[in-house]
Short mmCIF file of C-alpha atoms in Angstrom, two decimals:
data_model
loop_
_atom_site.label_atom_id
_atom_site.label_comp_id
_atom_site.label_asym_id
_atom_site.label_seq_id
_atom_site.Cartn_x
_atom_site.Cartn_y
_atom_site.Cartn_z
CA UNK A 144 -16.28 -3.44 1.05
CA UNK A 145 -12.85 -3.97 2.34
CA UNK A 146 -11.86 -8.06 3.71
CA UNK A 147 -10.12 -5.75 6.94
CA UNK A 148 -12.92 -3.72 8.70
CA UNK A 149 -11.72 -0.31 9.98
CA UNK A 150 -13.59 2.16 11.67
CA UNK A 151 -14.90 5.04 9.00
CA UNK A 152 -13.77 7.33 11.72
CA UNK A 153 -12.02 8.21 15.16
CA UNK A 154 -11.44 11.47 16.79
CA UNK A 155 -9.55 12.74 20.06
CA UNK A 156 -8.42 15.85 21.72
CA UNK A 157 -5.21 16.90 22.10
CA UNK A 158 -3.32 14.67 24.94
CA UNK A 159 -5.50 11.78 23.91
CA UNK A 160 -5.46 8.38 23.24
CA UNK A 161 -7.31 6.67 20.66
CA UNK A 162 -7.79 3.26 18.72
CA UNK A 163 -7.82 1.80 15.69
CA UNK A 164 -9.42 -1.55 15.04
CA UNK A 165 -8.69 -3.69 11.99
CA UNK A 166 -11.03 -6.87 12.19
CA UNK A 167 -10.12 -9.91 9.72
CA UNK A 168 -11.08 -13.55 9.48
CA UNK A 169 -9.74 -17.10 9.72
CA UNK A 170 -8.23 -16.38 6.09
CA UNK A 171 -5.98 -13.85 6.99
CA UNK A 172 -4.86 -12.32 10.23
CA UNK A 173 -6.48 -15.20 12.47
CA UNK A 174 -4.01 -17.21 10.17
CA UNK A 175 -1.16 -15.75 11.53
CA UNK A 176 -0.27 -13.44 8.81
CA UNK A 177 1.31 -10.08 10.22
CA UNK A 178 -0.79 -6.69 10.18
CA UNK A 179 1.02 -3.60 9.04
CA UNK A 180 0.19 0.13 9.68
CA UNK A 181 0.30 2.97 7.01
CA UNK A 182 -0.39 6.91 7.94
CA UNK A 183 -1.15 9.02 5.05
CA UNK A 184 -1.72 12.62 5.69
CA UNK A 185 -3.73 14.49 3.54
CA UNK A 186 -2.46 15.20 -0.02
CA UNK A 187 0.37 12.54 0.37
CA UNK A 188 1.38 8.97 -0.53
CA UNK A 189 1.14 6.57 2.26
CA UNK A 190 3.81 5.99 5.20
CA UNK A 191 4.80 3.02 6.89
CA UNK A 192 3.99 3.56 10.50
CA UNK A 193 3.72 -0.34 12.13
CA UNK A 194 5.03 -3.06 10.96
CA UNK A 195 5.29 -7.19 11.93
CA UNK A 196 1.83 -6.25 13.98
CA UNK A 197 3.98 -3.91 16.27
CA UNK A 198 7.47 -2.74 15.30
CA UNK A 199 7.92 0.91 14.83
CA UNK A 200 10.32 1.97 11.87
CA UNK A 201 13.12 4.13 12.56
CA UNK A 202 11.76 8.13 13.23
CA UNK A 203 8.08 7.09 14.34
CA UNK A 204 7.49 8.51 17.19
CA UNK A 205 6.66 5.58 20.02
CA UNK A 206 3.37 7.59 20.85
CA UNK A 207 2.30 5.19 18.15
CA UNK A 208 2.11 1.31 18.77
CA UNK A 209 0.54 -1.84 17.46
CA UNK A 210 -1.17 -4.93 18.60
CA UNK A 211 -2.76 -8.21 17.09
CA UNK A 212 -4.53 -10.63 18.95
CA UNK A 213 -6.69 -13.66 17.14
CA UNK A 214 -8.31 -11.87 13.73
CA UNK A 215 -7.59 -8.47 15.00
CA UNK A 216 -5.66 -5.94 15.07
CA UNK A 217 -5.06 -2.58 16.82
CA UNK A 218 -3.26 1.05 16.21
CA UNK A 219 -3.21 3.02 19.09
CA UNK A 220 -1.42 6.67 19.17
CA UNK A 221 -1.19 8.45 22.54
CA UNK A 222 -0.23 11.91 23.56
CA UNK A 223 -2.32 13.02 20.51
CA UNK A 224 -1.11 15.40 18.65
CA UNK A 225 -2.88 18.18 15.71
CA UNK A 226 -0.15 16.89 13.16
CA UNK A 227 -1.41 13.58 13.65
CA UNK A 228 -4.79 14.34 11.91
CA UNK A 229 -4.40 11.75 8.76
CA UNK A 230 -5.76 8.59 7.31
CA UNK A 231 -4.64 5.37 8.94
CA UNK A 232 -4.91 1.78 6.62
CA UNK A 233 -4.23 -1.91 8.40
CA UNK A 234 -2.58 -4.09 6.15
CA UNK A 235 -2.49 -8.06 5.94
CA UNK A 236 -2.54 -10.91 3.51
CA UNK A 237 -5.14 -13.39 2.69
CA UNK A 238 -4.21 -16.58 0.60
CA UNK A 239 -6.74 -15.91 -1.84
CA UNK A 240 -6.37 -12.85 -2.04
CA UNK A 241 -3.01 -11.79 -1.71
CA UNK A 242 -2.11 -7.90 -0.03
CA UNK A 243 -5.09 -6.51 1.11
CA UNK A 244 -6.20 -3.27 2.67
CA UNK A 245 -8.32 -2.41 5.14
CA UNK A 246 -10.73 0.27 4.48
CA UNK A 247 -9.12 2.85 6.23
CA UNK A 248 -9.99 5.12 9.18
CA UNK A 249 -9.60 9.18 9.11
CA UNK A 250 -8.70 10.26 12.22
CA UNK A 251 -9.76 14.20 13.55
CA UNK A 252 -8.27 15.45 16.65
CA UNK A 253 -10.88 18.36 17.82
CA UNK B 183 17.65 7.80 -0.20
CA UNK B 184 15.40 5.00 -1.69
CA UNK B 185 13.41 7.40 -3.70
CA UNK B 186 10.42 5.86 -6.29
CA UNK B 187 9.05 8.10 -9.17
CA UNK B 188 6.02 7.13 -11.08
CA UNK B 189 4.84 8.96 -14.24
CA UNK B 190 2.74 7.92 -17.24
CA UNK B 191 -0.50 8.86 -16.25
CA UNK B 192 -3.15 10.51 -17.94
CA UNK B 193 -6.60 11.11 -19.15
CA UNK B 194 -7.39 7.90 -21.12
CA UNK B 195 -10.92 7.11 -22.90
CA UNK B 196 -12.64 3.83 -21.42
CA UNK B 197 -11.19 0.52 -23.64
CA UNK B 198 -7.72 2.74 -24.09
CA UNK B 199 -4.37 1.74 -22.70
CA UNK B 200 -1.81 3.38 -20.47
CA UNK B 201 1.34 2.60 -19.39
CA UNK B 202 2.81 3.50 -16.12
CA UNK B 203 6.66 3.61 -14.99
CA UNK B 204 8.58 3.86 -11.68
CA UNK B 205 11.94 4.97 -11.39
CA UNK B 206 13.51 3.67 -8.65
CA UNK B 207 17.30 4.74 -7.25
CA UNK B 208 18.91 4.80 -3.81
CA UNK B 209 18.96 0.96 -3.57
CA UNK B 210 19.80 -2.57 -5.71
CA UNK B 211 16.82 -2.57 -6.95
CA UNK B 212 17.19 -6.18 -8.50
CA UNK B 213 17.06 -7.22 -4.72
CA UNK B 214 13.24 -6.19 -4.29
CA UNK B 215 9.99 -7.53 -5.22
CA UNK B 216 7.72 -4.24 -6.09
CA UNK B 217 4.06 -3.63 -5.90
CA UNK B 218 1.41 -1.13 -7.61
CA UNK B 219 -1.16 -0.07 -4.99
CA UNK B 220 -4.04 2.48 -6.36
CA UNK B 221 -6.66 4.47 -4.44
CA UNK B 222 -9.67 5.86 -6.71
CA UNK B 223 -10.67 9.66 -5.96
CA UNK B 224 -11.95 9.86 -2.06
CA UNK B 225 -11.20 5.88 -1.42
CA UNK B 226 -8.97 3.38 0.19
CA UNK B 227 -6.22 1.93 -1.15
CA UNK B 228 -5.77 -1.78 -3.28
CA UNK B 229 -3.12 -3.64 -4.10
CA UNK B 230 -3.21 -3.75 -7.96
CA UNK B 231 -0.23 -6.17 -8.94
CA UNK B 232 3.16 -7.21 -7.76
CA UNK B 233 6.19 -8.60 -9.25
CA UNK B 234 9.86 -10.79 -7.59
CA UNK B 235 13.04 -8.98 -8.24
CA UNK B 236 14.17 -11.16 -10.95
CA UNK B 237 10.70 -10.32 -13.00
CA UNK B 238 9.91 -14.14 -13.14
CA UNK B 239 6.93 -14.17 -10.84
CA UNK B 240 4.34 -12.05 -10.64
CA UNK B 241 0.89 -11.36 -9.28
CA UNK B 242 -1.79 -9.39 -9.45
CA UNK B 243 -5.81 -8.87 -7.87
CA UNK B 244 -8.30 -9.77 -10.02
CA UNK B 245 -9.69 -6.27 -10.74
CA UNK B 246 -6.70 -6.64 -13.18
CA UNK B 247 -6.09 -9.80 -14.07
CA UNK B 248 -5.89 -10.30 -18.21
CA UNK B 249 -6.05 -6.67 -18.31
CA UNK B 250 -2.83 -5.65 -16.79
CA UNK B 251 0.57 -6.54 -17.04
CA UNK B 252 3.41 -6.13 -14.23
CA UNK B 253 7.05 -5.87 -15.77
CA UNK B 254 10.32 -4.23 -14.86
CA UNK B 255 14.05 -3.47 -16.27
CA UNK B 256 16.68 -3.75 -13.88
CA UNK B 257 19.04 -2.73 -16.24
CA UNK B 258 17.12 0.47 -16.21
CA UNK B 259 15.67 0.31 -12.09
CA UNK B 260 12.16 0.89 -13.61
CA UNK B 261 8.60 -0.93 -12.90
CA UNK B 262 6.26 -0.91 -15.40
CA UNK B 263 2.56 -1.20 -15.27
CA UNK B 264 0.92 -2.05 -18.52
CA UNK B 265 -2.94 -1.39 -18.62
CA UNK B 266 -5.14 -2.24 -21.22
CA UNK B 267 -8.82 -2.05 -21.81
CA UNK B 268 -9.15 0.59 -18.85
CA UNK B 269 -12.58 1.14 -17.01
CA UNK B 270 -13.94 3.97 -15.42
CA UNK B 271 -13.56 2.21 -12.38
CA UNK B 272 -9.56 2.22 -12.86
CA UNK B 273 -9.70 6.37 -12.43
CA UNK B 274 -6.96 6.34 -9.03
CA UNK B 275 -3.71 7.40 -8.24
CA UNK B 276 -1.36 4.74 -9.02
CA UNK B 277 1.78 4.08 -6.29
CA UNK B 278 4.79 2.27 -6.68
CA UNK B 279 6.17 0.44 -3.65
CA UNK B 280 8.95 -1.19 -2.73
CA UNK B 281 8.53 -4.43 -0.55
CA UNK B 282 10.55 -4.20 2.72
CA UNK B 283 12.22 -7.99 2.06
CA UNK B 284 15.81 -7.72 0.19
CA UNK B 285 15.49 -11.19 -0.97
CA UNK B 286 13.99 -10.92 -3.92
CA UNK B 287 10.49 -12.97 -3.45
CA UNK B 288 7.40 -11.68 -3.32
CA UNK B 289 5.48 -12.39 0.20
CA UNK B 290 2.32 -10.97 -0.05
CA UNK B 291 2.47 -10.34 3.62
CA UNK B 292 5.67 -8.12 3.37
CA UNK B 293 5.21 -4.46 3.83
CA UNK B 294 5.79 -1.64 1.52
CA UNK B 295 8.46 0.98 2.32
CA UNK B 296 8.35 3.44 0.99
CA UNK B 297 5.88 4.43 -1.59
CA UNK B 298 6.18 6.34 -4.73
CA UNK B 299 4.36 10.39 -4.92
CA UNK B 300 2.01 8.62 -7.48
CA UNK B 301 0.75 9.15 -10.83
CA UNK B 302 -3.32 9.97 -11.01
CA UNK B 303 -4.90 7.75 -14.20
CA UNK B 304 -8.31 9.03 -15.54
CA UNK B 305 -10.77 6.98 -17.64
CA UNK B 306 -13.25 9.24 -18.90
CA UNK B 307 -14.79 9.62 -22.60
#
């Protein structure tokens, strides 16, 4: 069981907009440590998608955008698209426990 | 292009040893801290170690600690990940990642970009 709680799963038509929660603690992202975003399609290494809680590296599209408010943190990705069907890990870092992963959430678009 | 390439895995019996490399190229790789991250067969990913640019300082979760041993050769732009008396629960794809910061430290809150294709280790008598 993952320190960052994800949702197992999401799912959105086309067009859509969904969410992604990350939930931490006191210990790390309600410390003020920065969440980062990772995309890994199926088959493939991971993919920096968010960083700093909500900076977008160069070539990700800005349908994709990130938030953090007290221990949480949020992914969201409008205007969704079949290509974005993929597993999506939150990323912090606990004191004790250094990098740490959330459990990751698959996403389906129907 | 920052490019990582990790090979040295295998099918290794459960007390056996493996080590993995990473060859890095397309940056000054001496300026980077580096990380191993490894997902097991259908699950998430965890950080397994990490390690400054210099070499001097490194870290690592404790599902490896006294079992595994971070190193790298700038002289050669390789990490190495040393593993000894491997587990069944070790069986993942190991990545290689580089850490976003050009200073050379390891922050543990520094993001990885990018990662390695990854090398799949298998403990299994």
């Amino acid at each position: 069981q993952s320190v960052l709680t994800q949702p197992p799963s999401v799912s959105g038509a086309p067009g859509q907009r969904v969410t992604i929660s990350c939930t931490g603690s006191s210990s790390n992202i309600g410390a003020g440590y920065d969440v980062h975003w990772y995309q890994q399609l199926p088959g493939t290494a991971p993919k920096l998608l968010i960083y700093g809680n909500s900076n977008r590296p160069s070539g990700v599209p800005d349908r994709f955008s990130g938030s953090k408010s007290g221990t949480s943190a949020s992914l969201a990705i409008t205007g969704l698209q079949a290509e974005d069907e993929a597993d999506y890990y939150c990323q912090s870092y606990d004191s004790s426990l250094s990098a740490l992963f959330g459990g990751g959430t698959k996403l389906t678009v129907l | 292009e920052v490019q990582l390439l990790e090979s040295g895995g295998g099918l290794v019996q459960p007390g056996g040893s493996l080590r993995l490399s990473c060859a890095a190229s397309g940056f000054t790789f001496n300026n980077y801290a580096m990380s191993w991250v490894r997902q097991a067969p259908g699950k998430g990913l965890e950080w397994v170690s990490g390690i400054s640019g210099s070499g001097g300082s490194t870290y690592y979760a404790d599902s490896g600690k006294g079992r595994f041993t971070i190193s790298r050769d700038n002289s050669k732009n390789t990490l190495y990940l040393q593993m000894n008396s491997l587990r069944a629960e070790d069986t993942a794809v190991y990545y290689c990642a580089k850490d976003h910061d050009s200073s050379g430290y390891y922050y543990g809150d520094n993001w990885f970009d990018p990662w390695g294709q990854g090398t799949l280790v298998t403990v299994s008598s």
